[in-house]
Each structure stands twice: as C-alpha cells, then as structure tokens.
Coordinates of C-alpha atoms and ligand atoms in Angstrom, one line a residue:
Chain A
M130 CA 2.9 -39.6 -118.7
S131 CA 3.9 -37.4 -121.0
V132 CA 7.0 -39.0 -121.9
E133 CA 7.5 -39.5 -125.7
P134 CA 7.7 -42.6 -126.9
A135 CA 5.4 -43.5 -124.2
L136 CA 7.1 -46.5 -122.0
Q137 CA 5.9 -49.6 -122.1
W138 CA 6.5 -51.6 -118.7
P139 CA 6.5 -55.1 -119.5
A140 CA 3.9 -57.7 -118.4
E141 CA 6.0 -59.3 -115.8
G142 CA 6.1 -56.0 -113.7
N143 CA 9.1 -55.7 -111.4
A144 CA 10.2 -58.5 -112.1
R145 CA 11.7 -56.4 -116.1
V146 CA 13.0 -53.2 -116.0
P147 CA 13.3 -51.6 -119.6
Y148 CA 16.9 -50.6 -120.1
R149 CA 15.8 -47.2 -121.0
V150 CA 15.1 -46.2 -117.7
F151 CA 18.6 -45.9 -117.3
S152 CA 19.5 -43.9 -120.1
D153 CA 16.7 -41.5 -121.7
P154 CA 16.9 -38.1 -121.0
E155 CA 12.9 -37.6 -121.2
I156 CA 12.4 -39.8 -118.5
Y157 CA 15.6 -38.7 -116.3
H158 CA 14.1 -35.2 -116.5
E159 CA 10.9 -36.8 -115.5
E160 CA 12.3 -37.9 -112.4
L161 CA 14.0 -34.6 -111.1
A162 CA 10.2 -33.5 -111.2
R163 CA 8.3 -36.6 -110.2
I164 CA 10.6 -38.1 -107.9
F165 CA 13.2 -35.5 -106.7
L166 CA 10.7 -32.7 -106.4
G167 CA 7.7 -34.8 -106.0
P168 CA 6.2 -36.3 -102.7
T169 CA 9.2 -37.8 -101.2
W170 CA 11.7 -37.1 -98.3
Q171 CA 15.2 -36.3 -99.2
F172 CA 18.4 -36.1 -96.8
L173 CA 19.7 -33.2 -96.3
T174 CA 22.6 -33.4 -93.3
L175 CA 22.9 -34.2 -90.3
A176 CA 21.6 -32.1 -87.4
G177 CA 25.3 -31.8 -86.2
E178 CA 26.3 -30.2 -89.2
L179 CA 24.6 -26.8 -88.2
P180 CA 25.0 -26.2 -84.5
T181 CA 24.6 -22.9 -84.7
P182 CA 22.1 -19.9 -85.6
G183 CA 23.5 -18.7 -88.8
D184 CA 25.4 -21.6 -89.9
Y185 CA 24.3 -22.8 -93.4
L186 CA 25.1 -25.5 -96.2
T187 CA 24.4 -26.2 -99.5
T188 CA 23.0 -29.0 -100.9
F189 CA 20.5 -30.7 -103.5
I190 CA 17.0 -32.3 -104.4
G191 CA 17.7 -34.1 -107.6
E192 CA 19.5 -31.6 -109.2
T193 CA 17.8 -28.5 -107.1
P194 CA 20.2 -26.6 -105.2
V195 CA 18.7 -26.1 -101.9
I196 CA 20.5 -24.3 -99.1
V197 CA 19.5 -25.5 -95.3
T198 CA 20.4 -23.3 -92.5
R199 CA 20.0 -23.2 -88.6
G200 CA 17.7 -20.5 -88.0
K201 CA 17.1 -17.8 -84.8
D202 CA 14.6 -20.2 -83.8
G203 CA 17.6 -22.8 -83.6
A204 CA 14.9 -25.0 -86.1
V205 CA 16.8 -26.2 -89.1
H206 CA 15.5 -24.6 -92.2
A207 CA 15.4 -25.2 -95.9
M208 CA 15.2 -23.3 -99.2
V209 CA 15.6 -23.4 -102.5
N210 CA 19.2 -21.8 -103.6
R211 CA 17.4 -19.7 -106.1
C212 CA 17.4 -16.0 -105.5
A213 CA 13.3 -15.2 -105.9
H214 CA 14.3 -11.9 -107.8
R215 CA 15.9 -13.3 -111.3
G216 CA 16.8 -16.8 -110.1
N217 CA 20.3 -16.2 -109.1
L218 CA 22.2 -18.8 -106.8
V219 CA 21.9 -17.3 -103.3
C220 CA 24.7 -18.8 -101.2
L221 CA 27.6 -20.0 -103.9
K222 CA 29.5 -21.7 -100.6
R223 CA 29.1 -25.1 -99.8
R224 CA 29.0 -24.3 -95.8
G225 CA 29.3 -21.2 -94.1
H226 CA 27.8 -18.9 -91.3
A227 CA 25.8 -15.6 -91.7
D228 CA 23.0 -13.5 -90.0
N229 CA 21.3 -13.1 -93.5
L230 CA 21.3 -14.6 -97.0
T231 CA 22.5 -11.9 -99.3
C232 CA 22.2 -12.9 -103.1
V233 CA 25.2 -11.3 -104.5
Y234 CA 23.6 -10.0 -108.0
H235 CA 21.5 -6.8 -107.1
A236 CA 21.9 -7.8 -103.0
W237 CA 18.4 -8.9 -102.3
R238 CA 18.6 -10.2 -98.4
Y239 CA 16.6 -13.0 -96.9
D240 CA 16.7 -14.1 -93.2
L241 CA 18.0 -17.5 -92.6
E242 CA 14.1 -18.8 -93.0
G243 CA 14.3 -17.7 -96.7
N244 CA 11.9 -14.4 -96.4
L245 CA 13.0 -11.6 -98.2
D246 CA 13.9 -9.0 -95.5
S247 CA 15.0 -6.0 -98.1
V248 CA 15.0 -5.4 -101.7
A249 CA 18.0 -3.0 -102.6
F250 CA 17.3 0.5 -103.8
R251 CA 13.6 -0.3 -103.4
R252 CA 12.3 3.4 -102.8
G253 CA 14.4 4.2 -106.2
I254 CA 16.4 7.4 -106.0
A255 CA 14.9 10.9 -105.4
G256 CA 11.8 9.4 -106.2
K257 CA 12.5 8.1 -109.4
G258 CA 12.7 4.2 -110.1
G259 CA 12.6 1.8 -107.6
M260 CA 9.8 -1.2 -107.1
P261 CA 6.2 -0.6 -107.9
A262 CA 4.0 0.2 -104.5
S263 CA 2.5 -3.1 -105.0
F264 CA 5.3 -4.8 -105.0
E265 CA 5.0 -7.2 -101.0
L266 CA 8.2 -8.4 -99.7
K267 CA 6.4 -11.2 -98.0
D268 CA 5.5 -12.5 -101.5
H269 CA 9.0 -13.2 -102.4
G270 CA 10.9 -15.1 -100.5
L271 CA 12.6 -18.2 -101.3
Q272 CA 10.7 -21.3 -102.2
K273 CA 10.8 -23.1 -98.8
L274 CA 11.0 -27.0 -98.0
A275 CA 9.3 -28.6 -95.0
V276 CA 11.8 -29.9 -93.2
D277 CA 11.6 -32.4 -90.3
Q278 CA 13.9 -34.7 -88.6
F279 CA 14.3 -38.7 -87.5
G280 CA 17.1 -38.6 -84.8
D281 CA 19.6 -36.6 -86.1
L282 CA 19.0 -37.0 -90.1
V283 CA 17.5 -34.0 -91.7
F284 CA 14.9 -34.6 -94.3
G285 CA 13.4 -32.0 -96.6
T286 CA 10.8 -32.5 -99.2
L287 CA 9.5 -29.2 -101.9
S288 CA 6.1 -31.4 -102.3
P289 CA 2.8 -30.9 -99.9
D290 CA 1.5 -34.3 -101.1
A291 CA 4.6 -36.0 -99.1
P292 CA 3.5 -38.1 -96.3
P293 CA 4.5 -37.2 -92.5
L294 CA 8.6 -38.4 -92.4
G295 CA 7.2 -40.7 -89.5
D296 CA 4.8 -42.5 -91.2
Y297 CA 7.3 -42.2 -94.9
I298 CA 9.6 -44.2 -93.0
G299 CA 7.7 -46.3 -91.0
N300 CA 8.7 -48.2 -87.8
Q301 CA 10.0 -51.3 -89.2
I302 CA 13.1 -49.9 -90.8
G303 CA 12.6 -47.0 -88.7
S304 CA 13.7 -49.3 -85.7
R305 CA 16.9 -50.1 -88.0
I306 CA 17.9 -46.7 -88.4
H307 CA 17.7 -46.2 -84.6
R308 CA 19.3 -49.4 -84.3
V309 CA 22.5 -48.3 -85.9
L310 CA 22.3 -44.7 -85.4
H311 CA 22.6 -45.4 -81.3
G312 CA 25.1 -42.0 -80.5
K313 CA 26.0 -38.7 -81.4
P314 CA 27.1 -38.8 -84.6
K315 CA 30.5 -37.9 -85.1
V316 CA 31.9 -36.6 -88.6
L317 CA 35.2 -38.8 -89.4
G318 CA 35.3 -37.2 -93.0
T319 CA 33.9 -37.4 -95.8
T320 CA 34.4 -37.5 -99.8
S321 CA 32.1 -37.6 -103.4
Q322 CA 32.5 -40.4 -106.0
I323 CA 31.7 -39.5 -109.7
L324 CA 29.8 -42.7 -111.0
H325 CA 29.2 -42.7 -114.9
N326 CA 26.2 -44.5 -114.5
N327 CA 22.6 -43.6 -113.9
W328 CA 21.3 -43.0 -110.2
K329 CA 18.8 -46.0 -110.6
L330 CA 22.0 -48.6 -111.2
Y331 CA 24.0 -47.5 -107.9
F332 CA 20.4 -47.9 -105.9
E333 CA 19.6 -50.6 -107.4
N334 CA 23.3 -52.2 -106.4
V335 CA 22.7 -51.1 -102.8
R336 CA 19.3 -53.3 -102.7
D337 CA 20.5 -56.3 -104.5
T338 CA 21.8 -58.7 -101.4
Y339 CA 22.4 -61.3 -104.5
H340 CA 25.5 -59.3 -105.8
A341 CA 27.6 -58.8 -102.8
T342 CA 29.1 -61.6 -101.9
L343 CA 29.1 -62.8 -105.9
L344 CA 31.2 -59.3 -106.7
H345 CA 33.2 -58.7 -103.4
S346 CA 35.6 -61.4 -102.6
F347 CA 36.2 -59.6 -99.0
F348 CA 33.0 -60.7 -98.1
T349 CA 33.0 -64.1 -99.4
T350 CA 36.5 -64.9 -98.9
F351 CA 36.9 -63.7 -95.0
R352 CA 33.1 -64.7 -94.4
M353 CA 32.3 -61.5 -93.6
S354 CA 28.9 -61.9 -95.5
R355 CA 28.1 -64.6 -97.5
L356 CA 24.5 -65.9 -98.8
T357 CA 24.6 -69.1 -96.6
S358 CA 25.0 -66.7 -93.5
E359 CA 21.9 -66.1 -91.7
G360 CA 20.1 -62.9 -92.6
G361 CA 17.6 -61.3 -94.2
V362 CA 15.6 -58.2 -95.8
D363 CA 13.1 -56.2 -94.5
I364 CA 11.2 -54.6 -97.1
A365 CA 8.8 -51.4 -96.5
E366 CA 5.4 -51.3 -97.5
H367 CA 5.0 -50.3 -101.4
G368 CA 8.6 -51.5 -101.4
M369 CA 9.4 -47.8 -100.7
H370 CA 12.9 -48.9 -98.4
H371 CA 14.7 -51.7 -97.4
A372 CA 17.2 -53.1 -95.2
S373 CA 19.0 -55.8 -95.6
Y374 CA 21.1 -57.9 -93.1
T375 CA 23.6 -60.4 -92.0
R376 CA 24.5 -61.9 -88.8
N377 CA 27.5 -63.7 -89.9
K378 CA 28.7 -65.7 -87.1
I379 CA 26.0 -68.1 -87.9
D380 CA 26.5 -70.0 -91.1
R381 CA 23.0 -71.8 -92.0
V382 CA 24.9 -74.8 -94.0
G383 CA 28.1 -74.8 -91.8
A384 CA 31.7 -73.2 -93.3
A385 CA 32.6 -76.3 -94.9
A386 CA 29.3 -76.8 -96.9
S387 CA 29.4 -73.0 -97.2
D388 CA 32.6 -73.5 -99.3
Q389 CA 31.4 -76.0 -101.3
L390 CA 29.2 -73.7 -102.6
Y391 CA 30.8 -70.9 -103.4
A392 CA 33.4 -73.5 -105.1
G393 CA 33.8 -72.1 -108.5
I394 CA 33.0 -68.5 -107.7
P395 CA 35.5 -66.3 -108.7
S396 CA 34.6 -63.8 -105.4
L397 CA 35.6 -67.2 -103.0
R398 CA 39.7 -66.6 -103.1
E399 CA 40.8 -69.2 -101.2
N400 CA 44.5 -68.4 -101.1
F401 CA 44.0 -64.7 -100.4
R402 CA 45.2 -63.5 -96.9
L403 CA 45.8 -60.5 -95.3
A404 CA 49.3 -59.5 -93.3
E405 CA 47.0 -57.5 -90.4
P406 CA 43.7 -58.9 -91.2
G407 CA 42.5 -57.8 -87.4
F408 CA 40.6 -54.9 -88.5
L409 CA 38.2 -57.0 -90.2
S410 CA 36.7 -58.3 -87.0
M411 CA 33.8 -56.2 -85.1
I412 CA 33.7 -54.3 -81.7
E413 CA 30.0 -55.3 -80.0
E414 CA 28.2 -52.2 -80.3
F415 CA 24.5 -52.4 -81.2
G416 CA 23.2 -54.9 -78.4
D417 CA 22.8 -57.4 -81.4
D418 CA 24.7 -59.9 -83.6
T419 CA 23.9 -58.7 -86.9
T420 CA 27.2 -57.6 -88.4
T421 CA 26.1 -56.2 -91.5
Q422 CA 23.4 -54.1 -92.3
I423 CA 22.6 -52.2 -95.8
L424 CA 19.4 -49.8 -95.8
S425 CA 17.8 -47.6 -98.2
L426 CA 15.3 -45.2 -98.3
F427 CA 13.3 -44.2 -101.3
P428 CA 14.7 -42.4 -103.6
N429 CA 18.5 -41.9 -102.4
F430 CA 19.5 -42.3 -99.1
V431 CA 21.7 -44.6 -97.7
L432 CA 22.6 -45.8 -94.1
Q433 CA 25.5 -48.6 -94.1
Q434 CA 26.9 -50.7 -91.4
I435 CA 29.3 -53.0 -92.0
Q436 CA 30.5 -54.2 -89.1
N437 CA 31.6 -51.1 -87.1
S438 CA 32.1 -48.7 -90.3
I439 CA 29.2 -46.3 -90.6
A440 CA 28.4 -44.3 -93.5
L441 CA 25.7 -42.1 -95.0
R442 CA 25.5 -42.2 -98.8
L443 CA 23.7 -40.0 -100.8
V444 CA 22.5 -40.7 -104.7
L445 CA 22.5 -37.5 -106.3
P446 CA 21.6 -37.7 -109.8
K447 CA 23.8 -35.5 -112.3
G448 CA 22.4 -36.6 -115.8
P449 CA 20.8 -39.5 -117.2
D450 CA 24.6 -41.3 -117.4
K451 CA 26.3 -39.5 -114.0
T452 CA 25.6 -39.4 -110.2
E453 CA 27.1 -38.6 -107.7
L454 CA 27.4 -40.4 -104.5
Q455 CA 28.4 -38.7 -101.3
W456 CA 29.8 -40.5 -98.1
I457 CA 29.7 -39.4 -94.7
Y458 CA 31.5 -41.6 -92.8
L459 CA 30.3 -41.5 -88.7
G460 CA 31.4 -42.2 -85.7
F461 CA 29.9 -41.4 -82.4
E462 CA 31.1 -39.3 -79.4
E463 CA 31.0 -42.0 -77.2
D464 CA 33.4 -43.3 -79.0
D465 CA 36.6 -45.1 -77.1
P466 CA 40.2 -44.8 -78.4
A467 CA 40.0 -48.8 -79.7
M468 CA 36.3 -47.8 -81.1
S469 CA 37.8 -44.5 -83.3
A470 CA 40.8 -46.6 -84.2
L471 CA 38.6 -49.7 -85.7
R472 CA 36.1 -46.9 -87.5
L473 CA 38.5 -45.2 -89.4
A474 CA 40.7 -48.6 -89.8
Q475 CA 37.3 -50.7 -91.3
A476 CA 36.8 -47.2 -93.7
N477 CA 38.9 -49.2 -95.9
L478 CA 36.4 -51.5 -96.3
V479 CA 33.9 -48.5 -97.9
G480 CA 33.9 -45.5 -100.0
P481 CA 35.8 -44.9 -103.6
A482 CA 39.1 -46.8 -102.5
G483 CA 36.9 -49.5 -100.3
Y484 CA 38.0 -53.3 -100.3
V485 CA 34.0 -53.4 -100.8
S486 CA 32.6 -50.9 -102.1
M487 CA 35.3 -50.5 -104.8
E488 CA 33.5 -53.0 -107.4
D489 CA 30.1 -50.9 -107.2
G490 CA 31.8 -48.1 -108.6
A491 CA 33.1 -50.0 -111.5
V492 CA 29.7 -52.3 -111.8
G493 CA 27.2 -49.5 -112.7
N494 CA 29.9 -47.6 -115.1
F495 CA 30.0 -51.6 -116.9
S496 CA 26.5 -51.8 -116.7
Q497 CA 26.0 -48.1 -118.6
R498 CA 28.6 -48.8 -121.0
A499 CA 26.0 -51.4 -122.2
L500 CA 23.0 -49.7 -123.0
P501 CA 23.4 -48.6 -126.5
G502 CA 20.9 -50.5 -128.5
A503 CA 18.9 -52.2 -125.4
D504 CA 15.9 -49.5 -125.4
N505 CA 13.6 -52.5 -126.2
Q506 CA 15.0 -54.8 -123.6
A507 CA 14.6 -55.1 -119.9
S508 CA 17.0 -56.8 -117.2
V509 CA 15.5 -60.0 -115.6
L510 CA 14.8 -59.8 -111.6
E511 CA 13.5 -63.2 -110.5
M512 CA 16.1 -64.2 -108.2
G513 CA 13.6 -64.7 -105.6
G514 CA 10.5 -64.7 -107.3
F515 CA 8.3 -61.7 -108.6
D516 CA 7.1 -60.1 -104.8
H517 CA 8.7 -57.5 -102.6
V518 CA 8.0 -58.5 -99.0
S519 CA 10.5 -59.0 -96.1
E520 CA 12.2 -62.5 -95.4
E521 CA 15.0 -64.1 -93.8
N522 CA 16.7 -64.8 -97.0
R523 CA 19.3 -62.7 -99.2
T524 CA 19.2 -65.2 -102.1
T525 CA 16.9 -63.1 -103.6
E526 CA 16.1 -59.6 -105.5
A527 CA 13.2 -58.6 -103.7
S528 CA 14.5 -55.5 -102.4
I529 CA 15.5 -54.0 -105.5
R530 CA 11.4 -55.2 -106.9
G531 CA 10.4 -53.2 -104.0
F532 CA 12.0 -50.0 -105.6
W533 CA 10.3 -50.1 -108.8
Q534 CA 7.4 -50.8 -107.0
A535 CA 7.4 -47.5 -105.3
Y536 CA 8.9 -46.0 -108.8
R537 CA 6.5 -47.1 -111.4
P538 CA 3.4 -45.4 -109.9
L539 CA 5.2 -41.9 -109.5
M540 CA 6.3 -41.7 -112.5
G541 CA 3.1 -43.1 -114.4
F542 CA 4.7 -46.1 -115.6
Chain B
M155 CA 73.3 -24.1 -99.0
D156 CA 76.3 -26.0 -97.4
I157 CA 77.1 -29.2 -99.2
E158 CA 75.6 -31.9 -97.0
T159 CA 72.0 -29.3 -97.6
V160 CA 72.5 -30.2 -101.3
V161 CA 73.3 -33.6 -101.0
Q162 CA 70.0 -34.5 -98.7
R163 CA 68.1 -32.5 -101.7
L164 CA 69.4 -35.2 -104.2
Q165 CA 68.8 -37.9 -102.0
L166 CA 65.1 -36.3 -101.7
E167 CA 64.1 -35.8 -105.3
R168 CA 65.3 -39.2 -106.1
L169 CA 63.2 -40.6 -103.2
Y170 CA 60.0 -38.6 -104.6
A171 CA 61.0 -39.7 -108.1
D172 CA 61.7 -43.3 -107.4
Y173 CA 58.1 -43.4 -105.6
A174 CA 56.6 -41.7 -108.3
H175 CA 58.2 -44.8 -110.9
C176 CA 57.2 -47.2 -108.4
L177 CA 53.3 -46.4 -108.8
D178 CA 53.3 -45.5 -112.7
A179 CA 55.3 -48.7 -113.2
D180 CA 53.1 -50.7 -111.5
Q181 CA 55.9 -52.2 -109.2
L182 CA 53.2 -51.7 -106.4
E183 CA 55.1 -55.1 -104.4
H184 CA 57.8 -52.3 -104.1
W185 CA 55.2 -49.8 -102.5
P186 CA 55.6 -50.4 -99.4
D187 CA 59.1 -50.5 -99.1
F188 CA 59.4 -46.9 -99.6
F189 CA 57.7 -46.5 -95.9
T190 CA 59.1 -47.3 -92.4
E191 CA 57.3 -50.8 -90.5
D192 CA 54.9 -48.6 -88.7
C193 CA 54.4 -45.7 -91.1
F194 CA 51.1 -44.2 -91.5
Y195 CA 49.7 -43.3 -94.9
R196 CA 46.1 -42.0 -95.8
V197 CA 44.3 -40.3 -98.9
T198 CA 41.9 -37.3 -98.0
S199 CA 40.9 -34.1 -98.8
A200 CA 41.7 -31.0 -98.7
E201 CA 38.5 -30.2 -96.8
N202 CA 38.4 -33.3 -94.8
F203 CA 42.7 -32.3 -93.9
E204 CA 41.6 -28.8 -92.9
A205 CA 38.4 -29.6 -91.2
G206 CA 41.2 -31.8 -89.2
L207 CA 38.7 -35.0 -89.7
P208 CA 40.8 -38.1 -89.7
L209 CA 39.3 -39.8 -91.7
G210 CA 41.5 -41.5 -94.8
L211 CA 40.2 -43.0 -98.1
I212 CA 43.3 -45.4 -98.2
Y213 CA 44.5 -45.5 -94.6
A214 CA 47.1 -47.4 -93.0
T215 CA 49.0 -47.6 -89.8
S216 CA 51.8 -49.7 -90.6
R217 CA 53.6 -51.2 -93.5
S218 CA 52.0 -54.9 -93.5
M219 CA 48.4 -52.8 -94.1
L220 CA 50.1 -50.8 -97.3
K221 CA 51.3 -54.5 -98.4
D222 CA 47.6 -56.2 -97.8
R223 CA 46.2 -52.9 -99.8
V224 CA 48.6 -54.7 -102.7
S225 CA 47.6 -57.8 -102.2
A226 CA 44.0 -56.7 -102.5
L227 CA 44.4 -55.2 -105.8
R228 CA 46.5 -57.9 -107.2
E229 CA 43.9 -60.7 -106.2
A230 CA 41.0 -59.7 -105.2
N231 CA 39.5 -56.5 -105.9
I232 CA 38.1 -56.0 -109.7
Y233 CA 38.9 -52.8 -111.7
E234 CA 39.2 -51.9 -115.0
P235 CA 43.3 -51.8 -116.0
Q236 CA 44.2 -48.4 -116.0
R237 CA 47.7 -46.4 -115.6
Y238 CA 48.8 -43.6 -113.8
R239 CA 51.4 -41.0 -114.3
H240 CA 52.4 -38.9 -111.6
L241 CA 54.0 -35.5 -111.8
V242 CA 55.5 -34.8 -108.6
S243 CA 56.9 -30.8 -108.0
S244 CA 57.7 -28.2 -105.9
L245 CA 59.6 -30.7 -103.4
R246 CA 60.1 -28.0 -99.9
V247 CA 61.5 -29.0 -96.9
V248 CA 59.1 -27.3 -94.5
G249 CA 60.9 -28.6 -91.0
E250 CA 63.8 -30.2 -90.2
D251 CA 65.1 -31.8 -86.8
P252 CA 67.4 -34.6 -85.9
G253 CA 64.9 -37.1 -86.4
G254 CA 64.1 -36.4 -90.0
L255 CA 62.2 -34.3 -92.4
D256 CA 58.7 -32.6 -92.8
A257 CA 58.4 -32.6 -96.7
E258 CA 55.6 -31.4 -99.1
A259 CA 55.4 -31.5 -102.6
N260 CA 52.4 -31.0 -105.1
V261 CA 51.3 -34.0 -107.0
L262 CA 49.8 -34.3 -110.2
V263 CA 48.2 -37.7 -111.4
V264 CA 46.4 -38.1 -115.0
R265 CA 45.0 -41.4 -115.5
T266 CA 44.5 -43.4 -118.5
M267 CA 42.5 -46.5 -119.0
Q268 CA 42.5 -49.3 -121.2
D269 CA 40.5 -47.6 -124.3
G270 CA 43.1 -44.7 -123.9
E271 CA 40.3 -42.1 -122.1
M272 CA 42.5 -39.9 -119.8
T273 CA 41.7 -37.9 -117.0
I274 CA 43.4 -35.4 -114.4
F275 CA 42.4 -38.0 -111.7
A276 CA 44.1 -36.0 -109.1
T277 CA 45.7 -32.8 -107.9
G278 CA 46.7 -32.1 -104.6
R279 CA 50.0 -32.3 -102.3
Y280 CA 51.7 -34.6 -100.2
V281 CA 52.6 -33.9 -96.4
D282 CA 55.3 -36.2 -95.6
R283 CA 57.6 -37.0 -92.5
V284 CA 60.5 -38.3 -94.0
V285 CA 63.3 -40.3 -91.8
P286 CA 66.8 -41.2 -92.6
D287 CA 67.2 -45.1 -93.1
G288 CA 70.9 -46.4 -93.4
A289 CA 72.0 -44.0 -96.8
N290 CA 68.5 -43.5 -98.0
W291 CA 65.0 -42.4 -96.6
K292 CA 61.8 -43.5 -95.8
F293 CA 58.6 -41.8 -95.4
A294 CA 57.6 -42.3 -92.0
R295 CA 54.0 -41.0 -92.5
K296 CA 52.3 -39.6 -96.2
E297 CA 49.6 -37.8 -96.3
V298 CA 47.8 -37.1 -99.8
V299 CA 45.8 -34.3 -99.2
L300 CA 43.6 -33.9 -102.6
D301 CA 42.7 -30.4 -103.8
S302 CA 39.0 -32.2 -105.1
R303 CA 36.7 -34.0 -102.7
Q304 CA 35.4 -36.0 -105.9
I305 CA 37.2 -39.5 -106.6
D306 CA 36.0 -40.3 -110.5
T307 CA 35.0 -43.9 -110.1
L308 CA 37.1 -45.4 -107.8
L309 CA 40.8 -45.4 -106.3
A310 CA 42.2 -48.2 -106.8
I311 CA 45.9 -47.5 -107.4
P312 CA 47.4 -45.4 -104.2
I313 CA 49.1 -42.1 -104.9
Ligands
FES1299 S1 19.5 -12.3 -108.5 FE1 19.2 -12.1 -106.7 S2 19.0 -10.2 -106.2 FE2 18.5 -10.2 -108.1
FE2_1300 FE1 27.9 -53.7 -103.7

C-alpha cells in the first residue's frame, strides 16, 4: 500500500473504522483507482434510458467520465469520455442522440462503440503534414468498459479482473433486486443531492439498519418501520452487498411493548399526526409482506423500496468531502393510475426533501464536520457483534461491517 | 393597460411578495393559506419539467398535504437552522380566462445557515395557476421549476 503515512487498521477489524478514511486526500485518490477503476461493477444506467441506436448519455465511474451508448448493433456500450488524441471530453451533453461521437477539439470521430473512425486531415495537405504512415486508427479508440446487464440495470467495469456480473451480485441479493424490479421500469423523475461528506459516510448510512428508526421520526412514529418489526439483513459473501428488509405488519413484541421500548427516544413523536396520512399505506405489489427493503451493491449503488416508493441511488465521489447522490425514481409501465398517484405521493418520503431521507443528507454533513482532530481515532461498529452475516435482526451494524470487509482488501488495509 | 388590469397586476405583485415574505419570515404555518383547498404544488427541476416527468421533490395534491409538510418540518424532521431570502421578479401573466390566470415569475433563493454561510440555493421560475378568492388571489397550482437538478444537502423549507 502506497498511502503515506500508512494507515494502521485497528485490531478490532471491521468493528472499528479509522476516521482518516473519510478525510484523507491520498486515501481518496487510491479509492478512485483501486475501487472505482478496480474489479467492481458500477451502475451506468437503466437500459430503457437508451431506447434507440445512437442514443447516448454521460455518467461517471468514480470521478472518471464515461459515455454510455446504444450501438448500431442494438447493444449497450460504454467507454471513457476522454479523446484518444489529447484527452478532451468527447461528449459534452448529459444525453443526446448521434450517429457518431466526434470530439470538438480536432474532430476525431468515433463510432458508437468507441472505435476511432477518422482523423481530420490524417493525410495532411498536398503531401505535407498529417499522421505518420505508422498511425493505425484501430490502435486509438476510446478506452472501453466491459458492460453487462442485470435485468434492466446496466453495469460497467474498467477492470478485466471483475468477476462476471451475475456472480458479482450473487443469487441472494439478485433475487432481492428482481423482487423489487418486477415490471418494465418507467422513470418518474430524477434529482441529485450534493452532500458535503465523504461518499463512504453515505454508504455506511444506507447500510445502517440501526439508525433508521432512531433518526427518522416518520418510520417510528407512523410504525412504517421499527427495530421491533419483523425484519433482518441479507449480507452477501465477503460483505460486498446487502439488503435490509422490514415486515412492518408484524411487531415482534406487540404495539404497546414497542412503544415502551421507544419511549424517551426522540424519533417517537407521540403527538405528531398528519392531516392526510393515507399516502403512507401501501398497495401490495411485491407478492410478499416486505414493506421496506434497502439494498446496496458494492461500491456505490442503492435500490430502495419504501412501501411503493422505488428509487435507484448512485453515490458518486466528488472529492474527499463531497459526494453527489443521484436519484432515479421509478414506477413501472404496468402501473395503474392509483399506483402512479401513490408513487408520486410517496416520493415525498425520499430524496433531498424526503420526510425520511432529508435527515440522511444532514447527518453525513454533521459527521464530516466532526472529523478534524480525529486522525488517530476510530468509529465503533459493535452493534450486533463483530461479524457480517445475514440474520433476522436489524439491531446490528453487520451490514456496515460487511462494507469494510469488502473495502479493506481492495485498499490493502 | 386599463385600470382593471393595473389593479389586477398590483394584486398579483402583492400575492407574490406576501408569499415570499411568508417563507422568508418563517411563517410557515401561513404558507398553505396561499393555496386553494385542492391545489397542486410541486418542486421539480427544469430537466424533469421539460421531459414531462411527473416527479416532485415536494409533491402535494391538496392544501392539507402542504399543512402536513409544515407540521413535519416543525415537529418531526431534523435539519439545521437556516433561513431563505426569496427574490421574485419578472412576474408575467401568460394566460387569462374567466376562471383565473396563468402566471410565471423568476425566483432566486439565497440560503443562510446558522454559522452565516450563504449559498445561492435555488434559481428557477414559478409556473402558476392563480384564481380569485374573494378580493384576493390564491394559487390553484404552483410548480417550482428549478434550473439546476442539484440540491445542496437538503430541501427543507419550501420555495
Ligand atoms: S483532443 Fe479530441 S480530437 Fe484532439
Ligand atoms: Fe436514513
């Protein structure tokens, strides 16, 4: 590991996280290379966002700009958005439609798969100038990503060492993705949230089943989710991915005992009532009694189901202390008007203004602001013990420990 | 402009000024009163708006839902103390019929946090339906169309 000064991970293993990993610019720089450009699969887009050959959009893997296209062959392709000539951005727009990809700087032209088609004035003028005879177009294409799909979710990787996507996700987590994405996805809208904290603080938050009903009043007060509700966590091998789930119709200790357990916890606002609580109830659509499922794929993808609110979240690092959280809110083509209306009403729960999610935007920021002076200290992740295995229980930080279990070998920590 | 138009114009100017003042002065409990009972309110981005996507970051199909938003901010949600300063300008009436008016206006919101940090939090426009309510006007529909798709940290107080 080349990070200086070397990071000594505490002896407690995944039950401790040195605070330096959330602030150190060198560690951040290594993460971009070892994790985001390393053997991980990263979400690029929904396949339906590129319906027609020639459609393209731009996104990022880590901080590296990427173009995603629908090729003339009908397949989705992805390449680094960096011209093979002198490194200019090739696609400037967030999305568009084109026959080819032409760099504005010196008009080098690529096909929709990233192969270099032509170089302006390649033969020079009247026998003078131009590229040497040794210059071969085929040696100068855009850097290509491997692309694969899991249902309608398109993922890419720049590393030849990433396992096949299906193996990467695994059956346990894969079936939990299919459970939610049971129809043809229809985008209801998108937004993005600028978080003034390290990307991992947000990702820890997503995997933190302990906090949800202690921080978010809506969950607790309206019994949408409580730690006393039935539920648990599924954690993939090596800790990579997770899915936490709640079946809120069943309280393990009963409503009265649950209220007692939460008595004195600020998130239970006994006198808080809504004039129109109707949107909090759920229309059954998943064929089971799971009312909330939060799923994450290492390193930065989230699939959320809170009642009938479905969203994809992409966590993009923008610096040691800055993160862009992109939200794609989904319904399905099959939704009837009642379901469409309910999804829009329940969108009030999530996103930057979400009755639930608003607080997650706040706490990451609060954590980041407390980091100065903590370079030799570590956070404590002992809730539920030290391991990172699936269990029928959410009073645990096992999913977060799983994240660190996946993170540390990649970083050499 | 005939005198009726001038009067109407002044009433509209006052509606928008009072609306901005209500939010900036932290009189959130009065905010729903600017709307009709069966109003529609949403905050969205120009990108969503232009693509015809229905999502709202804040989304209400009635005045009661606006009241719920306020009570959640007051009693349930956790966010840092902050204040807004709305600058509303270039009010235009873009349509008029016996039932009311279609109006648009530019909006800029500067957000100031408790430590004094100020950011240009939002710029965009209001795309509104305004209907008469006795001697006053109310919003039957208000769409806050933000120029940027990005929200800094969180959106608590409405726009
Ligand atoms: S940098 Fe793209 S053509 Fe020169
Ligand atoms: Fe949360």
